[in-house]
Amino acid sequence: MNRSIISSGFIALLLSVFACSNPQEKKSDFIETNIRNAVAQEKLQVEAIENSGKILNPRTVESGNVKYVNREDWTSGFFPGSMWYMYELTGDSIWRTYARKYTEAIDSVKYLTWHHDVGFMVECSFGNGLRLGEQAYKDVVIEAAKSLSTRFRPVAGIIQSWNVNHGWMSTRGWECPVIIDNMMNLELLFNATRLTGDSSYYKIAVQHADNTLKNHYRPDNSCYHVIDYSLTDGSVRNKHTAQGFAHESSWARGQAWGIYGFTVCYRETRNPQYLQQAQKAFDFVINHKNFPTDFVPYWDFDAPGIPSEPRDASAAAIIASALYELSTYENGDFYKSWADKIMTSLGSPAYCAKTGENGNFILMHSVGSIPHGVEIDVPLNYADYYFLEALTRKMKLEKKSEV
Ligand code: GLY
């Protein structure tokens, strides 16, 4: 256990008992307060792991205990990624040490080919490390992009998300399911082309984005969760949901993944259609009659029990982070002020846990999957990851450095 963490733990605890921000505080205080709070929570999170003598990867809280996951879990990149953002937010090298340790612990996922989430896993961990100067991580990013590319199905022009030969996915009658979440894996492919000069990764990403734009979105700019393609002729077999309320409903995190994913695609390609899709998808969110006045969506915009349905803070954090980037392209004040409003809400005591509570995760009130009956109104490592990313982007925007 690192001594500086032990010795400063108690002081940090005292400093941060009142850390969650209140609506009256000044703009600059918001960032400082939320960094201080994140430091207190993440220190406790890391301390518990280090004290175990193992390398653990916290995902959520289950039956009152922190649930740790193995490296093949789709969320395994978020805790290492949060460590990188802690380093970026604080400049304290201790976070870099932990970021490297927990990132390098999942190195073998670069060979993972049995689901699409290798993009999330490697980009959030190694990708952030590479962005912050760890040149040795380049090979991991490239290897992971090769693994993800094995899931490209040329007949349909998409990357297959899930295999259909096991688990609950085998019960749905799908041939080649693609979920909107998969837009988040494309950043890895764009990076691999930049690192290698091999345009095949870029081309796969663009085909996937184009077909997602064509098939996942409805005329009102909401999106389906799952599009099932034919592997024989590439046609669309089904438009379904897996984690939303109904096939025709709008699952909140799916809307968030779409906004974020098309923003990244615009960054990488400058194709205005991608920018417009991100903007229109965000318009759908803010104009929806069920978008709450505190800007943190219900888990599904069409959930039948609104306003008594659980919120999904993870969706809000993903959208806020995407909006900070979106604000750098067009209508900056509009997108930045929306991102700030969402962050103010997430940083308030309604969503931001007190130090030492909530399994030492930062945000409360997220939802994993209500149809599967798992992770309902809990903390989630990806809610924290995108909250920290959004905080980092906000800090850089306000300092006028690159987002
Ligand atoms: N990518 C899985 C989820 O958003 O729950």
Short mmCIF file of C-alpha atoms and ligand atoms in Angstrom, two decimals:
data_model
loop_
_atom_site.label_atom_id
_atom_site.label_comp_id
_atom_site.label_asym_id
_atom_site.label_seq_id
_atom_site.Cartn_x
_atom_site.Cartn_y
_atom_site.Cartn_z
CA MET A 1 0.00 0.00 0.00
CA ASN A 2 1.31 3.38 -0.91
CA ARG A 3 2.11 5.41 2.20
CA SER A 4 0.93 8.71 0.79
CA ILE A 5 -2.50 7.25 0.28
CA ILE A 6 -2.70 5.93 3.83
CA SER A 7 -1.38 9.06 5.47
CA SER A 8 -3.54 11.41 3.49
CA GLY A 9 -6.64 9.21 3.65
CA PHE A 10 -8.01 10.58 6.88
CA ILE A 11 -7.42 14.22 5.93
CA ALA A 12 -9.03 13.64 2.55
CA LEU A 13 -11.94 12.03 4.28
CA LEU A 14 -12.46 15.07 6.48
CA LEU A 15 -12.06 17.47 3.60
CA SER A 16 -14.55 15.67 1.48
CA VAL A 17 -17.36 14.81 3.84
CA PHE A 18 -19.10 17.88 2.47
CA ALA A 19 -17.63 17.47 -0.97
CA CYS A 20 -20.66 17.06 -3.22
CA SER A 21 -21.35 20.41 -4.70
CA ASN A 22 -24.33 22.58 -3.97
CA PRO A 23 -26.17 24.54 -6.64
CA GLN A 24 -25.04 27.94 -5.34
CA GLU A 25 -21.32 27.43 -5.71
CA LYS A 26 -19.20 29.25 -8.27
CA LYS A 27 -18.18 27.61 -11.56
CA SER A 28 -14.54 27.07 -10.62
CA ASP A 29 -15.53 25.67 -7.23
CA PHE A 30 -17.61 23.02 -8.97
CA ILE A 31 -14.57 21.48 -10.59
CA GLU A 32 -12.42 21.71 -7.48
CA THR A 33 -15.15 20.31 -5.25
CA ASN A 34 -15.82 17.40 -7.55
CA ILE A 35 -12.14 16.61 -7.98
CA ARG A 36 -11.76 16.61 -4.20
CA ASN A 37 -14.71 14.30 -3.86
CA ALA A 38 -13.44 11.96 -6.57
CA VAL A 39 -10.02 11.83 -4.91
CA ALA A 40 -11.61 10.85 -1.59
CA GLN A 41 -13.81 8.12 -3.10
CA GLU A 42 -11.20 6.67 -5.45
CA LYS A 43 -8.60 6.61 -2.67
CA LEU A 44 -10.92 4.49 -0.59
CA GLN A 45 -11.69 2.29 -3.60
CA VAL A 46 -8.01 1.72 -4.33
CA GLU A 47 -7.17 1.25 -0.66
CA ALA A 48 -9.67 -1.61 -0.38
CA ILE A 49 -8.20 -3.29 -3.45
CA GLU A 50 -4.60 -2.83 -2.37
CA ASN A 51 -5.40 -4.15 1.09
CA SER A 52 -6.79 -7.34 -0.47
CA GLY A 53 -3.39 -8.14 -1.94
CA LYS A 54 -5.08 -8.86 -5.26
CA ILE A 55 -5.67 -6.93 -8.44
CA LEU A 56 -9.41 -6.34 -8.51
CA ASN A 57 -11.67 -4.48 -10.89
CA PRO A 58 -14.72 -2.85 -9.24
CA ARG A 59 -17.91 -2.69 -11.33
CA THR A 60 -20.86 -2.02 -9.00
CA VAL A 61 -22.41 -2.80 -5.62
CA GLU A 62 -24.35 -6.04 -5.20
CA SER A 63 -26.06 -7.08 -1.96
CA GLY A 64 -24.18 -4.36 -0.11
CA ASN A 65 -20.72 -5.39 -1.33
CA VAL A 66 -18.50 -4.09 -4.09
CA LYS A 67 -18.73 -6.46 -7.04
CA TYR A 68 -15.41 -7.07 -8.79
CA VAL A 69 -15.21 -8.45 -12.32
CA ASN A 70 -12.69 -10.38 -14.34
CA ARG A 71 -10.83 -8.90 -17.27
CA GLU A 72 -13.19 -10.38 -19.89
CA ASP A 73 -16.15 -8.47 -18.47
CA TRP A 74 -17.25 -5.70 -20.81
CA THR A 75 -16.69 -3.09 -18.08
CA SER A 76 -13.09 -4.05 -17.22
CA GLY A 77 -11.58 -0.97 -18.90
CA PHE A 78 -13.52 1.61 -16.94
CA PHE A 79 -11.80 1.42 -13.56
CA PRO A 80 -8.31 1.61 -15.11
CA GLY A 81 -9.65 4.43 -17.30
CA SER A 82 -10.94 6.29 -14.24
CA MET A 83 -7.42 6.09 -12.80
CA TRP A 84 -6.08 7.83 -15.93
CA TYR A 85 -8.68 10.58 -15.55
CA MET A 86 -7.80 10.93 -11.86
CA TYR A 87 -4.22 11.50 -12.95
CA GLU A 88 -5.31 14.04 -15.55
CA LEU A 89 -7.59 15.86 -13.12
CA THR A 90 -5.09 16.06 -10.27
CA GLY A 91 -1.63 15.79 -11.86
CA ASP A 92 -0.73 13.54 -8.92
CA SER A 93 1.62 10.79 -10.09
CA ILE A 94 0.16 8.29 -7.65
CA TRP A 95 -2.87 8.01 -9.94
CA ARG A 96 -0.61 7.36 -12.89
CA THR A 97 1.02 4.53 -10.96
CA TYR A 98 -2.38 2.97 -10.27
CA ALA A 99 -3.57 3.65 -13.81
CA ARG A 100 -0.60 1.72 -15.20
CA LYS A 101 -1.01 -1.12 -12.74
CA TYR A 102 -4.74 -1.68 -13.35
CA THR A 103 -4.44 -1.08 -17.09
CA GLU A 104 -1.59 -3.54 -17.55
CA ALA A 105 -3.54 -6.11 -15.50
CA ILE A 106 -6.03 -6.44 -18.36
CA ASP A 107 -3.43 -6.65 -21.13
CA SER A 108 -4.67 -10.02 -22.43
CA VAL A 109 -8.05 -8.59 -23.47
CA LYS A 110 -6.33 -7.34 -26.61
CA TYR A 111 -6.88 -10.88 -27.97
CA LEU A 112 -10.57 -10.96 -27.08
CA THR A 113 -12.72 -11.76 -30.11
CA TRP A 114 -15.90 -13.25 -28.63
CA HIS A 115 -17.74 -9.95 -28.16
CA HIS A 116 -17.47 -6.43 -29.50
CA ASP A 117 -16.64 -4.71 -26.22
CA VAL A 118 -12.89 -5.08 -26.69
CA GLY A 119 -13.14 -1.52 -28.05
CA PHE A 120 -14.50 -0.12 -24.79
CA MET A 121 -12.12 -2.22 -22.70
CA VAL A 122 -8.88 -1.31 -24.43
CA GLU A 123 -9.67 2.25 -25.49
CA CYS A 124 -10.71 3.40 -22.00
CA SER A 125 -7.64 1.83 -20.37
CA PHE A 126 -4.71 1.54 -22.79
CA GLY A 127 -6.12 4.19 -25.15
CA ASN A 128 -6.12 6.79 -22.40
CA GLY A 129 -2.67 5.69 -21.28
CA LEU A 130 -1.35 6.08 -24.81
CA ARG A 131 -2.99 9.51 -25.07
CA LEU A 132 -1.15 10.45 -21.88
CA GLY A 133 2.22 9.33 -23.15
CA GLU A 134 2.58 5.56 -22.59
CA GLN A 135 4.05 4.78 -26.01
CA ALA A 136 4.38 1.06 -25.21
CA TYR A 137 0.58 0.78 -25.21
CA LYS A 138 0.49 1.37 -28.95
CA ASP A 139 0.87 -2.35 -29.71
CA VAL A 140 -2.00 -3.26 -27.40
CA VAL A 141 -4.33 -0.81 -29.14
CA ILE A 142 -3.36 -2.18 -32.55
CA GLU A 143 -3.75 -5.82 -31.47
CA ALA A 144 -7.17 -5.04 -29.97
CA ALA A 145 -8.26 -3.35 -33.20
CA LYS A 146 -7.26 -6.52 -35.07
CA SER A 147 -9.39 -8.56 -32.65
CA LEU A 148 -12.38 -6.23 -33.08
CA SER A 149 -12.00 -6.36 -36.86
CA THR A 150 -12.51 -10.14 -36.82
CA ARG A 151 -16.13 -9.36 -35.97
CA PHE A 152 -16.70 -7.30 -39.11
CA ARG A 153 -19.31 -8.89 -41.37
CA PRO A 154 -18.77 -7.53 -44.90
CA VAL A 155 -22.13 -8.74 -46.23
CA ALA A 156 -23.95 -6.42 -43.83
CA GLY A 157 -21.15 -3.84 -43.46
CA ILE A 158 -21.23 -3.93 -39.67
CA ILE A 159 -19.32 -5.28 -36.66
CA GLN A 160 -21.29 -8.05 -34.95
CA SER A 161 -21.87 -7.17 -31.29
CA TRP A 162 -22.82 -10.43 -29.67
CA ASN A 163 -22.43 -14.11 -30.54
CA VAL A 164 -25.72 -15.97 -30.62
CA ASN A 165 -24.53 -19.43 -29.65
CA HIS A 166 -24.66 -19.03 -25.87
CA GLY A 167 -26.56 -17.51 -22.95
CA TRP A 168 -29.71 -15.44 -23.25
CA MET A 169 -28.58 -14.14 -26.65
CA SER A 170 -29.18 -17.62 -28.08
CA THR A 171 -32.86 -17.43 -27.12
CA ARG A 172 -33.82 -14.41 -29.22
CA GLY A 173 -33.72 -15.83 -32.74
CA TRP A 174 -31.03 -13.37 -33.87
CA GLU A 175 -28.46 -14.05 -36.56
CA CYS A 176 -26.14 -11.06 -36.28
CA PRO A 177 -27.13 -8.61 -33.52
CA VAL A 178 -25.63 -5.14 -33.54
CA ILE A 179 -26.32 -2.85 -30.61
CA ILE A 180 -26.12 0.94 -30.65
CA ASP A 181 -23.48 0.65 -27.91
CA ASN A 182 -21.14 -0.66 -30.61
CA MET A 183 -20.65 2.90 -31.86
CA MET A 184 -18.37 3.31 -28.84
CA ASN A 185 -15.95 0.68 -30.12
CA LEU A 186 -15.13 2.59 -33.29
CA GLU A 187 -12.69 4.99 -31.63
CA LEU A 188 -10.27 2.06 -31.24
CA LEU A 189 -10.37 1.43 -34.99
CA PHE A 190 -9.78 5.07 -35.88
CA ASN A 191 -6.82 5.10 -33.51
CA ALA A 192 -5.40 1.93 -35.04
CA THR A 193 -5.43 3.49 -38.50
CA ARG A 194 -3.69 6.57 -37.15
CA LEU A 195 -1.05 4.41 -35.45
CA THR A 196 -0.42 2.01 -38.33
CA GLY A 197 -1.32 3.90 -41.50
CA ASP A 198 -3.49 0.90 -42.40
CA SER A 199 -6.82 2.32 -43.58
CA SER A 200 -8.72 -0.97 -43.26
CA TYR A 201 -9.64 -0.20 -39.64
CA TYR A 202 -10.94 3.24 -40.62
CA LYS A 203 -12.98 1.76 -43.45
CA ILE A 204 -14.62 -0.78 -41.14
CA ALA A 205 -15.49 1.98 -38.67
CA VAL A 206 -17.04 4.17 -41.37
CA GLN A 207 -19.10 1.33 -42.84
CA HIS A 208 -20.35 0.42 -39.38
CA ALA A 209 -21.27 4.05 -38.61
CA ASP A 210 -23.02 4.51 -41.97
CA ASN A 211 -25.13 1.38 -41.54
CA THR A 212 -25.94 2.27 -37.94
CA LEU A 213 -27.08 5.70 -39.07
CA LYS A 214 -29.24 4.08 -41.75
CA ASN A 215 -30.78 1.26 -39.72
CA HIS A 216 -30.68 2.10 -36.02
CA TYR A 217 -32.38 5.51 -36.13
CA ARG A 218 -36.09 6.22 -36.28
CA PRO A 219 -37.63 9.27 -37.99
CA ASP A 220 -37.85 11.03 -34.59
CA ASN A 221 -34.05 10.53 -34.12
CA SER A 222 -34.38 8.08 -31.28
CA CYS A 223 -32.61 4.78 -31.81
CA TYR A 224 -33.31 1.10 -31.46
CA HIS A 225 -31.10 -0.89 -29.18
CA VAL A 226 -30.57 -4.02 -31.31
CA ILE A 227 -30.58 -4.36 -35.10
CA ASP A 228 -30.34 -7.96 -36.21
CA TYR A 229 -28.81 -8.44 -39.66
CA SER A 230 -28.96 -11.38 -42.06
CA LEU A 231 -25.57 -12.95 -42.58
CA THR A 232 -26.75 -14.22 -45.95
CA ASP A 233 -27.69 -10.96 -47.65
CA GLY A 234 -27.06 -8.23 -45.06
CA SER A 235 -30.71 -7.24 -44.77
CA VAL A 236 -32.29 -6.18 -41.48
CA ARG A 237 -34.11 -9.12 -39.87
CA ASN A 238 -35.28 -7.54 -36.61
CA LYS A 239 -35.38 -4.19 -34.82
CA HIS A 240 -35.39 -5.13 -31.15
CA THR A 241 -34.37 -4.20 -27.67
CA ALA A 242 -32.40 -6.12 -25.06
CA GLN A 243 -32.02 -3.63 -22.22
CA GLY A 244 -34.84 -1.23 -22.98
CA PHE A 245 -38.52 -1.40 -22.00
CA ALA A 246 -39.81 -2.46 -25.44
CA HIS A 247 -38.63 -2.85 -29.02
CA GLU A 248 -40.17 0.51 -29.95
CA SER A 249 -39.15 2.34 -26.78
CA SER A 250 -36.07 4.53 -26.32
CA TRP A 251 -33.59 3.02 -23.88
CA ALA A 252 -31.79 5.96 -22.25
CA ARG A 253 -28.23 4.65 -22.33
CA GLY A 254 -28.65 3.62 -25.95
CA GLN A 255 -29.53 7.22 -26.84
CA ALA A 256 -26.41 8.30 -24.92
CA TRP A 257 -24.11 5.83 -26.70
CA GLY A 258 -25.43 7.10 -30.04
CA ILE A 259 -24.80 10.77 -29.22
CA TYR A 260 -21.30 10.02 -28.00
CA GLY A 261 -20.46 7.58 -30.81
CA PHE A 262 -21.49 9.88 -33.65
CA THR A 263 -19.61 12.77 -32.03
CA VAL A 264 -16.44 10.64 -32.11
CA CYS A 265 -17.13 9.67 -35.73
CA TYR A 266 -17.42 13.33 -36.67
CA ARG A 267 -14.11 14.07 -34.91
CA GLU A 268 -12.40 11.32 -36.86
CA THR A 269 -13.95 11.82 -40.31
CA ARG A 270 -15.42 15.37 -40.40
CA ASN A 271 -18.45 13.87 -42.15
CA PRO A 272 -21.23 16.40 -41.37
CA GLN A 273 -23.85 13.65 -41.38
CA TYR A 274 -22.31 12.25 -38.21
CA LEU A 275 -22.32 15.64 -36.51
CA GLN A 276 -25.95 16.16 -37.49
CA GLN A 277 -26.89 12.72 -36.17
CA ALA A 278 -25.29 13.44 -32.81
CA GLN A 279 -27.07 16.79 -32.65
CA LYS A 280 -30.45 15.38 -33.69
CA ALA A 281 -30.14 12.51 -31.23
CA PHE A 282 -29.50 15.04 -28.46
CA ASP A 283 -32.50 17.11 -29.60
CA PHE A 284 -34.62 14.00 -29.20
CA VAL A 285 -33.47 13.72 -25.58
CA ILE A 286 -34.07 17.31 -24.50
CA ASN A 287 -37.38 17.65 -26.32
CA HIS A 288 -38.84 14.44 -24.94
CA LYS A 289 -41.81 14.94 -22.63
CA ASN A 290 -40.26 12.51 -20.16
CA PHE A 291 -36.86 14.20 -19.95
CA PRO A 292 -36.76 15.17 -16.26
CA THR A 293 -36.22 18.67 -14.98
CA ASP A 294 -32.96 17.59 -13.32
CA PHE A 295 -31.66 16.34 -16.71
CA VAL A 296 -30.87 12.80 -15.56
CA PRO A 297 -32.94 10.47 -17.76
CA TYR A 298 -35.19 7.70 -16.59
CA TRP A 299 -33.69 4.36 -17.65
CA ASP A 300 -36.02 4.32 -20.66
CA PHE A 301 -37.83 7.35 -22.07
CA ASP A 302 -40.96 5.22 -22.43
CA ALA A 303 -40.78 3.33 -19.15
CA PRO A 304 -44.40 2.80 -18.08
CA GLY A 305 -44.12 3.96 -14.47
CA ILE A 306 -42.54 7.39 -15.03
CA PRO A 307 -42.12 9.41 -12.77
CA SER A 308 -41.58 6.49 -10.39
CA GLU A 309 -39.05 4.68 -12.59
CA PRO A 310 -35.32 4.51 -11.77
CA ARG A 311 -32.99 7.10 -13.25
CA ASP A 312 -29.85 6.24 -15.13
CA ALA A 313 -27.00 8.51 -14.06
CA SER A 314 -24.67 6.63 -16.42
CA ALA A 315 -26.69 7.85 -19.42
CA ALA A 316 -26.49 11.41 -18.12
CA ALA A 317 -22.72 11.20 -17.61
CA ILE A 318 -22.14 9.79 -21.12
CA ILE A 319 -24.26 12.54 -22.66
CA ALA A 320 -22.52 15.28 -20.66
CA SER A 321 -19.10 14.08 -21.76
CA ALA A 322 -20.20 13.88 -25.40
CA LEU A 323 -21.69 17.39 -25.21
CA TYR A 324 -18.41 18.93 -24.05
CA GLU A 325 -16.80 17.56 -27.19
CA LEU A 326 -19.80 18.52 -29.35
CA SER A 327 -19.50 22.07 -28.02
CA THR A 328 -16.11 22.36 -29.71
CA TYR A 329 -17.62 21.89 -33.20
CA GLU A 330 -20.76 24.05 -33.53
CA ASN A 331 -23.11 26.05 -31.27
CA GLY A 332 -20.56 25.82 -28.49
CA ASP A 333 -22.49 27.80 -25.88
CA PHE A 334 -25.61 25.71 -26.36
CA TYR A 335 -23.91 22.33 -25.91
CA LYS A 336 -21.54 23.50 -23.17
CA SER A 337 -24.38 24.97 -21.13
CA TRP A 338 -26.38 21.73 -21.44
CA ALA A 339 -23.35 19.71 -20.39
CA ASP A 340 -22.85 22.03 -17.41
CA LYS A 341 -26.48 21.67 -16.36
CA ILE A 342 -26.25 17.88 -16.44
CA MET A 343 -22.97 17.93 -14.53
CA THR A 344 -24.38 20.29 -11.90
CA SER A 345 -27.15 17.81 -11.32
CA LEU A 346 -24.83 14.78 -11.21
CA GLY A 347 -22.46 16.63 -8.88
CA SER A 348 -25.27 17.44 -6.44
CA PRO A 349 -26.07 15.35 -3.36
CA ALA A 350 -28.98 13.83 -5.30
CA TYR A 351 -26.54 11.77 -7.39
CA CYS A 352 -23.09 12.24 -5.91
CA ALA A 353 -22.43 9.91 -2.98
CA LYS A 354 -21.02 10.97 0.37
CA THR A 355 -17.44 9.90 0.95
CA GLY A 356 -17.18 6.32 2.09
CA GLU A 357 -20.70 5.43 0.96
CA ASN A 358 -21.99 3.87 -2.26
CA GLY A 359 -19.21 1.25 -2.34
CA ASN A 360 -16.78 4.16 -2.81
CA PHE A 361 -18.17 4.82 -6.28
CA ILE A 362 -18.76 8.48 -7.11
CA LEU A 363 -22.26 8.46 -8.62
CA MET A 364 -25.41 6.81 -7.31
CA HIS A 365 -28.56 5.87 -9.24
CA SER A 366 -27.62 4.07 -12.43
CA VAL A 367 -29.25 1.10 -14.11
CA GLY A 368 -27.56 -1.88 -15.77
CA SER A 369 -30.45 -3.85 -17.23
CA ILE A 370 -33.99 -3.82 -15.91
CA PRO A 371 -35.25 -6.53 -18.33
CA HIS A 372 -32.54 -8.83 -16.99
CA GLY A 373 -33.29 -7.79 -13.42
CA VAL A 374 -29.71 -6.74 -12.73
CA GLU A 375 -28.06 -3.57 -11.42
CA ILE A 376 -31.13 -1.48 -10.73
CA ASP A 377 -30.50 1.86 -9.03
CA VAL A 378 -26.86 1.15 -8.26
CA PRO A 379 -23.45 2.73 -8.82
CA LEU A 380 -21.69 1.61 -12.02
CA ASN A 381 -18.03 1.96 -12.94
CA TYR A 382 -18.92 3.42 -16.34
CA ALA A 383 -21.10 6.13 -14.79
CA ASP A 384 -18.03 7.19 -12.80
CA TYR A 385 -15.72 6.87 -15.81
CA TYR A 386 -17.80 9.18 -18.03
CA PHE A 387 -18.41 11.57 -15.14
CA LEU A 388 -14.64 11.89 -14.64
CA GLU A 389 -14.10 12.23 -18.38
CA ALA A 390 -16.75 14.96 -18.52
CA LEU A 391 -15.16 16.74 -15.55
CA THR A 392 -11.78 16.58 -17.30
CA ARG A 393 -13.26 17.96 -20.51
CA LYS A 394 -15.04 20.74 -18.62
CA MET A 395 -11.82 21.66 -16.83
CA LYS A 396 -9.88 21.80 -20.10
CA LEU A 397 -12.57 23.80 -21.88
CA GLU A 398 -12.65 26.33 -19.10
CA LYS A 399 -8.87 26.58 -19.18
CA LYS A 400 -9.12 26.82 -22.97
CA SER A 401 -6.88 23.81 -23.56
CA GLU A 402 -7.66 21.01 -26.02
CA VAL A 403 -10.59 18.79 -24.97
N1 GLY B 1 -22.91 -1.79 -23.35
C1 GLY B 1 -23.78 -2.35 -22.39
C2 GLY B 1 -24.58 -1.36 -21.67
O1 GLY B 1 -24.59 -0.19 -21.99
O2 GLY B 1 -25.23 -1.76 -20.74
#
